[in-house]
mmCIF file of C-alpha atoms in Angstrom:
data_model
loop_
_atom_site.group_PDB
_atom_site.id
_atom_site.type_symbol
_atom_site.label_atom_id
_atom_site.label_comp_id
_atom_site.label_asym_id
_atom_site.label_seq_id
_atom_site.Cartn_x
_atom_site.Cartn_y
_atom_site.Cartn_z
ATOM 1 C CA MET A 1 61.310 150.672 42.113
ATOM 2 C CA THR A 2 60.180 147.057 42.169
ATOM 3 C CA LYS A 3 56.599 146.747 43.421
ATOM 4 C CA ILE A 4 56.213 144.480 46.441
ATOM 5 C CA SER A 5 53.698 144.086 49.243
ATOM 6 C CA SER A 6 54.231 145.767 52.585
ATOM 7 C CA GLU A 7 54.635 142.308 54.131
ATOM 8 C CA GLU A 8 57.401 141.431 51.667
ATOM 9 C CA ARG A 9 59.140 144.781 52.322
ATOM 10 C CA THR A 10 58.957 144.127 56.064
ATOM 11 C CA GLU A 11 60.502 140.683 55.529
ATOM 12 C CA LEU A 12 63.318 142.138 53.403
ATOM 13 C CA ILE A 13 64.046 144.718 56.110
ATOM 14 C CA ARG A 14 64.088 141.930 58.701
ATOM 15 C CA LEU A 15 66.616 139.979 56.607
ATOM 16 C CA VAL A 16 68.859 143.033 56.184
ATOM 17 C CA ASP A 17 68.636 143.807 59.920
ATOM 18 C CA PHE A 18 69.648 140.211 60.659
ATOM 19 C CA LEU A 19 72.612 140.416 58.278
ATOM 20 C CA MET A 20 73.732 143.795 59.622
ATOM 21 C CA SER A 21 73.587 142.539 63.209
ATOM 22 C CA ALA A 22 75.963 139.641 62.427
ATOM 23 C CA GLN A 23 73.879 137.430 64.704
ATOM 24 C CA GLY A 24 73.129 133.784 64.116
ATOM 25 C CA THR A 25 75.349 131.080 62.758
ATOM 26 C CA GLU A 26 77.327 131.319 59.544
ATOM 27 C CA LYS A 27 74.784 128.983 57.946
ATOM 28 C CA GLU A 28 71.878 131.210 59.033
ATOM 29 C CA GLN A 29 73.666 134.298 57.712
ATOM 30 C CA ASP A 30 74.361 132.556 54.379
ATOM 31 C CA GLU A 31 70.725 131.465 54.079
ATOM 32 C CA ALA A 32 69.492 134.981 54.853
ATOM 33 C CA LEU A 33 71.801 136.483 52.232
ATOM 34 C CA ARG A 34 70.778 133.937 49.593
ATOM 35 C CA SER A 35 67.114 134.639 50.341
ATOM 36 C CA LEU A 36 67.671 138.392 50.046
ATOM 37 C CA GLU A 37 69.660 138.042 46.809
ATOM 38 C CA SER A 38 66.878 135.992 45.220
ATOM 39 C CA ARG A 39 64.206 138.580 46.058
ATOM 40 C CA VAL A 40 65.730 141.879 44.910
ATOM 41 C CA PRO A 41 67.013 143.003 41.492
ATOM 42 C CA HIS A 42 70.278 144.533 42.762
ATOM 43 C CA PRO A 43 73.167 142.226 41.737
ATOM 44 C CA ARG A 44 75.410 143.398 44.597
ATOM 45 C CA VAL A 45 72.954 143.652 47.469
ATOM 46 C CA SER A 46 75.605 142.308 49.850
ATOM 47 C CA ASP A 47 77.785 145.329 48.984
ATOM 48 C CA LEU A 48 74.929 147.628 50.037
ATOM 49 C CA ILE A 49 75.088 145.988 53.465
ATOM 50 C CA PHE A 50 78.786 145.291 54.020
ATOM 51 C CA TRP A 51 80.541 147.882 51.796
ATOM 52 C CA PRO A 52 77.993 150.681 51.347
ATOM 53 C CA GLN A 53 80.645 153.241 50.387
ATOM 54 C CA HIS A 54 81.324 151.192 47.222
ATOM 55 C CA GLU A 55 77.655 151.552 46.308
ATOM 56 C CA GLY A 56 77.432 155.315 46.709
ATOM 57 C CA PHE A 57 76.511 155.707 50.368
ATOM 58 C CA ASP A 58 78.524 158.245 52.344
ATOM 59 C CA HIS A 59 77.233 156.819 55.643
ATOM 60 C CA ASP A 60 76.185 153.484 57.112
ATOM 61 C CA PRO A 61 72.682 152.998 55.716
ATOM 62 C CA THR A 62 69.727 151.724 57.695
ATOM 63 C CA ALA A 63 68.094 148.433 56.757
ATOM 64 C CA GLN A 64 65.253 150.420 55.170
ATOM 65 C CA GLN A 65 67.715 152.396 53.021
ATOM 66 C CA VAL A 66 69.406 149.179 51.885
ATOM 67 C CA VAL A 67 66.059 147.658 50.897
ATOM 68 C CA ASP A 68 65.010 150.841 49.080
ATOM 69 C CA ALA A 69 68.295 150.917 47.126
ATOM 70 C CA ALA A 70 68.093 147.197 46.330
ATOM 71 C CA LEU A 71 64.533 147.520 45.036
ATOM 72 C CA ALA A 72 65.257 150.717 43.081
ATOM 73 C CA TYR A 73 68.093 149.139 41.079
ATOM 74 C CA ARG A 74 67.580 149.014 37.326
ATOM 75 C CA PRO A 75 70.066 147.354 34.990
ATOM 76 C CA ILE A 76 71.392 149.390 32.085
ATOM 77 C CA GLU A 77 69.552 148.484 28.906
ATOM 78 C CA LEU A 78 71.675 148.269 25.786
#
C-alpha cells in the first residue's frame, strides 16, 4: 500500500465521498476526479467509485474502501 499521511488519506476520502454523492457542479466533480487520479496509483480509480463490480467488489464500497483499494494497487512488473 502506498504510504501517505493521515491528513492526505482524510483528503482522499473526502474527495471520494464528494464524487460518490454526485454533489457540486460538473466542473467541481471533474476537478475532484482529476485530483484523485493524480494522487493514487490505481489507473482506474473512477471505476472503483462508479463501477465497483468491474473492479472486484461485490457490494457498493465505502469511500474508505475505495481509497484503500486505490492505494493498494500495484502494477504488474514484467
